[in-house]
Tab-separated table of C-alpha atoms in Angstrom:
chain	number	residue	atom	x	y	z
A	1	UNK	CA	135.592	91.484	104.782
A	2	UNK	CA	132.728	90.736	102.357
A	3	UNK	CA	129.327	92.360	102.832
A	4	UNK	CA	126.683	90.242	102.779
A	5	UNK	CA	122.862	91.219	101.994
A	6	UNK	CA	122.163	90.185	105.235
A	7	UNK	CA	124.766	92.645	106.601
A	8	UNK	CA	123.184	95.135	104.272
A	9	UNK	CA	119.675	94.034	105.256
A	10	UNK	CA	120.569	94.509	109.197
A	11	UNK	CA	121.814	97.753	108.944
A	12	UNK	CA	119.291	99.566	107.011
A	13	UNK	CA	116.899	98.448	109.560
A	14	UNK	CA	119.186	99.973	112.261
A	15	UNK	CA	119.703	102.896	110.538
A	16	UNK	CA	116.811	103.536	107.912
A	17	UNK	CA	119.515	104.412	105.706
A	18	UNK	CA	118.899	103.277	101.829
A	19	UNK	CA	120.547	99.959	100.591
A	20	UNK	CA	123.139	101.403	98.998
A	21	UNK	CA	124.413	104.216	101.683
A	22	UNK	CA	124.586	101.040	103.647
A	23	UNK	CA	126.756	99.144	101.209
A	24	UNK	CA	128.614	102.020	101.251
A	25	UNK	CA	129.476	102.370	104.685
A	26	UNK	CA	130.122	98.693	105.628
A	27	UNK	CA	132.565	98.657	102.634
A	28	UNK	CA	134.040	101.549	103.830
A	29	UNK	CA	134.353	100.215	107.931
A	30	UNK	CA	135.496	96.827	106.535
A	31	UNK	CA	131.893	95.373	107.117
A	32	UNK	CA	131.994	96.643	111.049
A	33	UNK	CA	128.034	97.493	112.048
A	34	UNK	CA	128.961	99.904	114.607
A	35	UNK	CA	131.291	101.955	112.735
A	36	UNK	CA	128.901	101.741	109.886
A	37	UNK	CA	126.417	102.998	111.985
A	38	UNK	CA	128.486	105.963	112.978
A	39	UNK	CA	129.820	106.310	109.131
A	40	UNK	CA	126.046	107.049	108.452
A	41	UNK	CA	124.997	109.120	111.372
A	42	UNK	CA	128.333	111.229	110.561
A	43	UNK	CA	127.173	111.992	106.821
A	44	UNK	CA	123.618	112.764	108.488
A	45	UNK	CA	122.387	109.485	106.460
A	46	UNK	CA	121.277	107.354	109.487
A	47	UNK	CA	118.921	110.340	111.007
A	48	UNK	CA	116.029	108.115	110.885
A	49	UNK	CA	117.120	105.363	112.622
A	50	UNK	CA	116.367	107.750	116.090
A	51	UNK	CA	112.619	108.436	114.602
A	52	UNK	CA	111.750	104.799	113.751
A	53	UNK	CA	109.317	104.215	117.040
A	54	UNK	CA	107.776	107.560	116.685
A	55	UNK	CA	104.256	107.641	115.598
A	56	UNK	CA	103.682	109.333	112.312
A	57	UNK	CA	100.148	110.825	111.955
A	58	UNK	CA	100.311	114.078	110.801
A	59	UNK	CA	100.752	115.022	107.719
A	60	UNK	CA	99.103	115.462	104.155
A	61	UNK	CA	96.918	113.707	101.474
A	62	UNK	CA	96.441	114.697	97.803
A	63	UNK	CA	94.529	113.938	94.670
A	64	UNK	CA	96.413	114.418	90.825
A	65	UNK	CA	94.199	113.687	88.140
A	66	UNK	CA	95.994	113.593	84.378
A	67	UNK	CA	93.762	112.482	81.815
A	68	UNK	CA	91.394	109.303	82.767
A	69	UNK	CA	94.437	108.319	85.452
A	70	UNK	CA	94.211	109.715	88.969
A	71	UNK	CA	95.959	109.149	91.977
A	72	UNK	CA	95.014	109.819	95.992
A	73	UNK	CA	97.592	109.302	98.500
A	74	UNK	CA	98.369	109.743	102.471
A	75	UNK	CA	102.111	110.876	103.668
A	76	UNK	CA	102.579	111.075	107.302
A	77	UNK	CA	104.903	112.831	109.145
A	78	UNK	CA	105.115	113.309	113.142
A	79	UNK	CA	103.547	117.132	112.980
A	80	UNK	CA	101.381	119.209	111.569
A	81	UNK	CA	103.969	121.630	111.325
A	82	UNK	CA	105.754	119.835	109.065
A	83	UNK	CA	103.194	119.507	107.274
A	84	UNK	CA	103.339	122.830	106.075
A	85	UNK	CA	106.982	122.077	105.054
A	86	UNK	CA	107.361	123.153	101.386
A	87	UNK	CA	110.062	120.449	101.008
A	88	UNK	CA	107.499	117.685	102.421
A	89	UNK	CA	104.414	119.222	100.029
A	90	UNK	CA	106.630	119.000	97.567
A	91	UNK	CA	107.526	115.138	98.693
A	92	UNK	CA	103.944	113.711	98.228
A	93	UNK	CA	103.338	115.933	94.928
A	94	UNK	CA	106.783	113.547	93.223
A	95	UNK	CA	105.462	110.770	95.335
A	96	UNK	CA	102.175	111.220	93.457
A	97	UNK	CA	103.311	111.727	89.996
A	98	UNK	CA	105.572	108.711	90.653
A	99	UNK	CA	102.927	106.547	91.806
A	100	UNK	CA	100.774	107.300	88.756
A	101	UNK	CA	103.474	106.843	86.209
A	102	UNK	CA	104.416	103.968	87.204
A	103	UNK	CA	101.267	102.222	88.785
A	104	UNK	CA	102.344	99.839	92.310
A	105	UNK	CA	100.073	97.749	93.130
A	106	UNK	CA	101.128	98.205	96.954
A	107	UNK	CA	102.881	100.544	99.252
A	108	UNK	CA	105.203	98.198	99.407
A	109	UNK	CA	106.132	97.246	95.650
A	110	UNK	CA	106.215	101.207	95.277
A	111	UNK	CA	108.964	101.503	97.782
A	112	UNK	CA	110.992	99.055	95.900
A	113	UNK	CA	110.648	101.077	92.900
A	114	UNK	CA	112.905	103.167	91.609
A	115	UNK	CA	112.431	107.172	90.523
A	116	UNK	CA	113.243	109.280	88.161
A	117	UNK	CA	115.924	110.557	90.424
A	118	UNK	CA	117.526	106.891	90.684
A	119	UNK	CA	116.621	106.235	93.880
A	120	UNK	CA	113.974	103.822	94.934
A	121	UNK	CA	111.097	105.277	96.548
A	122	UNK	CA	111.971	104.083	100.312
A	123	UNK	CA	115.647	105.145	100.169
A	124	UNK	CA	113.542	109.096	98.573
A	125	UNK	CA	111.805	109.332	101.676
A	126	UNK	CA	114.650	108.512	103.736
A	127	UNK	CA	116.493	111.303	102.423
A	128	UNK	CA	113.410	113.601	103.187
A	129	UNK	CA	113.778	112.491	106.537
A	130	UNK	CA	117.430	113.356	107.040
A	131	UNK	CA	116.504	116.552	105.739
A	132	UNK	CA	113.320	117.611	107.448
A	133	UNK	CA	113.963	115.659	110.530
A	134	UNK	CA	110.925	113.709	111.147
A	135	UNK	CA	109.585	110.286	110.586
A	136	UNK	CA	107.750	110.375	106.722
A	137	UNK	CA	105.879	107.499	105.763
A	138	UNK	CA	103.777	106.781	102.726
A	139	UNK	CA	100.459	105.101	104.444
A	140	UNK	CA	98.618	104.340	101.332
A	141	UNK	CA	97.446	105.371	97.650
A	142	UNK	CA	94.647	103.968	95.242
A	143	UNK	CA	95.286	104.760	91.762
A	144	UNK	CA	91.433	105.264	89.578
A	145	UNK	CA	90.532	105.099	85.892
A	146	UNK	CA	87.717	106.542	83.526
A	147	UNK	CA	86.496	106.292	80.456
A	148	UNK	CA	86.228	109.398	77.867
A	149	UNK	CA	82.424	109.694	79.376
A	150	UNK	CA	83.150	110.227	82.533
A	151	UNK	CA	84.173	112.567	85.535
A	152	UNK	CA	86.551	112.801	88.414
A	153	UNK	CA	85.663	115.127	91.664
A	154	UNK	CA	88.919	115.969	92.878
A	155	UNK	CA	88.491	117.767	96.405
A	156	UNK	CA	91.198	118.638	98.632
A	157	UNK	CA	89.758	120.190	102.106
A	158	UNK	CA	91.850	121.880	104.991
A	159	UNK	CA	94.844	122.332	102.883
A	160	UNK	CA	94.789	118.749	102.110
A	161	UNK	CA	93.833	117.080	105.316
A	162	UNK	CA	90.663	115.124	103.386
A	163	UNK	CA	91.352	114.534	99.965
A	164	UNK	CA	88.194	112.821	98.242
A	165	UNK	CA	88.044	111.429	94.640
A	166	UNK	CA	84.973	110.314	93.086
A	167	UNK	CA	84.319	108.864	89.790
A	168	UNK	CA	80.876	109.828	87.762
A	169	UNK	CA	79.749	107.616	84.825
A	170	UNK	CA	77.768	108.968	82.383
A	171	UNK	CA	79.077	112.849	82.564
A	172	UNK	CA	81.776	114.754	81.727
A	173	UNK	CA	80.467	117.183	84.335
A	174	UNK	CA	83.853	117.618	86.519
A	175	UNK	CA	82.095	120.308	88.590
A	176	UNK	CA	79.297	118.252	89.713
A	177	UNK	CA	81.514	115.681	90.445
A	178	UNK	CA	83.628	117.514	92.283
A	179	UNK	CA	80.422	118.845	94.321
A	180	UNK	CA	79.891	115.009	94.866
A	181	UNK	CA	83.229	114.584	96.595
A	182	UNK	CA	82.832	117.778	98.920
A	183	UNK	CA	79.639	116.289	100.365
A	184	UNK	CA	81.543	113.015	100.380
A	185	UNK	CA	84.266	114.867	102.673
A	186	UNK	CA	81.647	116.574	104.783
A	187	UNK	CA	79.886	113.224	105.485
A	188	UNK	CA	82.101	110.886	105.571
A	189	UNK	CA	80.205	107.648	103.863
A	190	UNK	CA	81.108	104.515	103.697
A	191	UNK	CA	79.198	102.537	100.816
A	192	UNK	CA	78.596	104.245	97.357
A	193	UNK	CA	74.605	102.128	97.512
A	194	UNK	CA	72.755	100.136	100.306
A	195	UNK	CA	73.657	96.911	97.905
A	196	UNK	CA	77.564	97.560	98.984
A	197	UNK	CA	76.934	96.665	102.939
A	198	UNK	CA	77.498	93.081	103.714
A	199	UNK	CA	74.866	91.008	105.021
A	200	UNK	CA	76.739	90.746	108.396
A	201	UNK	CA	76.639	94.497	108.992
A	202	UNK	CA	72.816	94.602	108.545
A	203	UNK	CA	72.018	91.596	110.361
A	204	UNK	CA	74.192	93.099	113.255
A	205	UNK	CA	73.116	96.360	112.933
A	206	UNK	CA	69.517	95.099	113.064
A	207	UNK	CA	70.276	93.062	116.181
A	208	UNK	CA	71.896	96.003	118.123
A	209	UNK	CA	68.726	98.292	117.035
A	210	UNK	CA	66.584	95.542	118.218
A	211	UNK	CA	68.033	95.039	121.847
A	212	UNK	CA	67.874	99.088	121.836
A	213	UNK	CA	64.563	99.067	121.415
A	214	UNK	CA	63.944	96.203	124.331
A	215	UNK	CA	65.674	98.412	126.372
A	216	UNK	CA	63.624	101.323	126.028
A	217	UNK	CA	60.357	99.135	127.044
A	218	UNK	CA	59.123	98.926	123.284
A	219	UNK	CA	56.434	96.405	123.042
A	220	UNK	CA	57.564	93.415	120.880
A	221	UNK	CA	54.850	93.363	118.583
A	222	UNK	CA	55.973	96.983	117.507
A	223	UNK	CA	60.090	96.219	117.747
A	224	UNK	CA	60.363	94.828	114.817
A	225	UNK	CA	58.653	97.540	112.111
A	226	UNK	CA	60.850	100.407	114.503
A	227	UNK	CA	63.930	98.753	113.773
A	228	UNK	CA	63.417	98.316	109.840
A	229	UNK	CA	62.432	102.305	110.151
A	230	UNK	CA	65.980	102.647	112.249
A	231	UNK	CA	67.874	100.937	109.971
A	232	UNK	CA	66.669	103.201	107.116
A	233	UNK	CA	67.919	105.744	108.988
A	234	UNK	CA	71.551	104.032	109.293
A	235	UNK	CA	71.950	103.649	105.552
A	236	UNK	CA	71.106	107.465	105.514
A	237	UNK	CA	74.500	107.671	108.018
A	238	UNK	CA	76.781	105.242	105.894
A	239	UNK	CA	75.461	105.379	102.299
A	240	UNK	CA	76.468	108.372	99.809
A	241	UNK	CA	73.238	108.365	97.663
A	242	UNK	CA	70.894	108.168	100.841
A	243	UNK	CA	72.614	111.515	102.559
A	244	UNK	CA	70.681	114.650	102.282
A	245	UNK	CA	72.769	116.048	99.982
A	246	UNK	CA	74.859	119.533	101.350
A	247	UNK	CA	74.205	121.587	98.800
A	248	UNK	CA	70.878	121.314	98.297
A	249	UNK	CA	68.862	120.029	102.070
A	250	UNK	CA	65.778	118.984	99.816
A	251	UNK	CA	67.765	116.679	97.853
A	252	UNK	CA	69.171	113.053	98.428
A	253	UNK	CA	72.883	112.553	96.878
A	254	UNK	CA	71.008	110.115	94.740
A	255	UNK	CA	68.833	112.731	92.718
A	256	UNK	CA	71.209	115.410	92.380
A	257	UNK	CA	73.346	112.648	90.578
A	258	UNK	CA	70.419	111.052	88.695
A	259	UNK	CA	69.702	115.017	87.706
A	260	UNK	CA	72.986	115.040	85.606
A	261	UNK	CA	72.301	111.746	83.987
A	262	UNK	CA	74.846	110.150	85.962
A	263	UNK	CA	75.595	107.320	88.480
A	264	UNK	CA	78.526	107.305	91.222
A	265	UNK	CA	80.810	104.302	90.242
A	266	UNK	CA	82.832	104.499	93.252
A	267	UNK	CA	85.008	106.914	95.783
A	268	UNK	CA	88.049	107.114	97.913
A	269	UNK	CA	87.973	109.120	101.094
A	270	UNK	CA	91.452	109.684	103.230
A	271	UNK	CA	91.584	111.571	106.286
A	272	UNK	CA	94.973	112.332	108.021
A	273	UNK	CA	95.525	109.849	110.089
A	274	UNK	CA	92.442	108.459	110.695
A	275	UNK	CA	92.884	104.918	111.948
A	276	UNK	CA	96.525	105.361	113.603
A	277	UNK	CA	96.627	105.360	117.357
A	278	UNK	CA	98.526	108.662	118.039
A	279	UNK	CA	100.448	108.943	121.482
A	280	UNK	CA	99.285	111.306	124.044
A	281	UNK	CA	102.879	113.306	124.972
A	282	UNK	CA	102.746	114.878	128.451
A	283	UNK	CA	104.101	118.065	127.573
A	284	UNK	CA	104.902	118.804	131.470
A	285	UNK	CA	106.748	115.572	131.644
A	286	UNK	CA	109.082	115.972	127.955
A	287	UNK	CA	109.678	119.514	129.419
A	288	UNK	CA	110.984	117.879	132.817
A	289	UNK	CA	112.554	114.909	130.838
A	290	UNK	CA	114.986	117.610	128.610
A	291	UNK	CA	115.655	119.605	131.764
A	292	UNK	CA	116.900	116.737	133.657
A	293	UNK	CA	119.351	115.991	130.650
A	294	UNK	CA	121.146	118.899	130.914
């Protein structure tokens, strides 16, 4: 029987196995899915396919600067104690030397891509699954340039769970840069500059700190100049060079830059899973739940 791509297509997704292990096995079953299916779960291929609904959001993120290239990236796995997995550290570091040699655009034209080891980048991490034995996903990367006269702050904090990069024109000044990014994963901002929040997030902003102070029996003729004074104080919260900076408490972010004859161009900030809804296991329950399958 002739395998199709579709064949191909359906079993991968069944499986996780790479493209070609699945070519493989439905060439060698005479293009029957189930026996592929146990063709691939025999050679311990298909030992993702059980992990595909579990929610990865653990895991590890990482800067690598080489020259004026640098790349941050986020790769999940289902613990923390994986984690700490020398095979999966060393996943993300050829993960990030792949991504900046060869420069995706998108998580998904990298896993298309194919490394230095001949296998694309999805059917790599599928492999690190079968051997580590948890769902591994690559959540996202940005890949950063500078110029001769500038600096990256690289900053990896808790053994990688914030990674910050930060690029400073006008210095070569890598330490003070990098002091830039450890506030930056301290604080969390948003915006580099006031200028970078949209019009919409003021105006709401505005409107929420003006039906706060309503509520707390402000007179009206006084609402208005408290909630301009308010707002200053929520650019402080979401804007890097109106923080108090955390090295120095009498300095903004903005001066200690503008003291090395330098201005913040931009940053990335990744947390570990930030943004994924992570399931709440009843331990009591998954106890009771292996029990009653013996």
């Amino acid at each position: 029987m002739a395998v199709t791509a579709q064949m191909v297509k359906e079993l991968r997704e069944k499986t996780g196995a790479g493209m070609m292990d699945c070519k493989k096995a439905l060439t060698a079953t005479d293009g029957d899915m189930d026996k592929a299916i146990d063709f691939l779960r025999e050679k311990g291929i298909a030992k993702a396919a059980n992990k595909a609904d579990r929610i990865a959001a653990e895991g590890l993120t990482s800067v690598v600067t080489e020259g004026n290239e640098a790349v941050i990236l986020e790769v999940n796995s289902e613990t923390d104690f994986v984690a700490k997995n020398e095979a999966f550290q060393a996943l993300v570091q050829e993960l990030a030397a792949h991504l900046l040699k060869n420069k995706p655009a998108t998580v998904e034209e990298a896993s298309a891509q194919t490394m230095e080891n001949g296998a694309t980048v999805a059917d790599h991490i599928n492999a690190s699954i079968a051997k580590i034995g948890e769902k591994l996903s690559l959540r996202r990367f940005a890949i950063v340039t500078k110029t001769d006269n500038d600096a990256f702050g690289a900053y990896l904090h808790m053994g990688g769970r914030i990674s910050v990069l930060t690029v400073l024109e006008g210095t070569t000044d890598e330490a003070s840069a990098k002091d830039v990014s450890m506030h930056i994963a301290a604080l969390r901002p948003k915006y580099v500059s006031r200028d970078q929040v949209s019009a919409e997030e003021v105006e709401h902003e505005r409107q929420v700190l003006t039906q706060q102070a309503l509520n707390e029996g402000k007179p009206e003729n006084i609402v208005a100049k408290m909630v301009e004074g308010r707002l200053g104080k929520y650019f402080e919260d979401v804007c890097l060079l109106d923080q108090t900076f955390v090295k120095n408490p009498d300095q903004k972010v903005r001066q200690f830059v503008e003291s090395k004859g330098a201005t913040v161009r931009e940053f990335v900030r990744y947390e570990v899973g930030e943004g994924i809804e992570k399931k709440e296991d009843n331990f009591a329950e998954e106890v009771m739940n292996q029990v009653n399958k013996k």
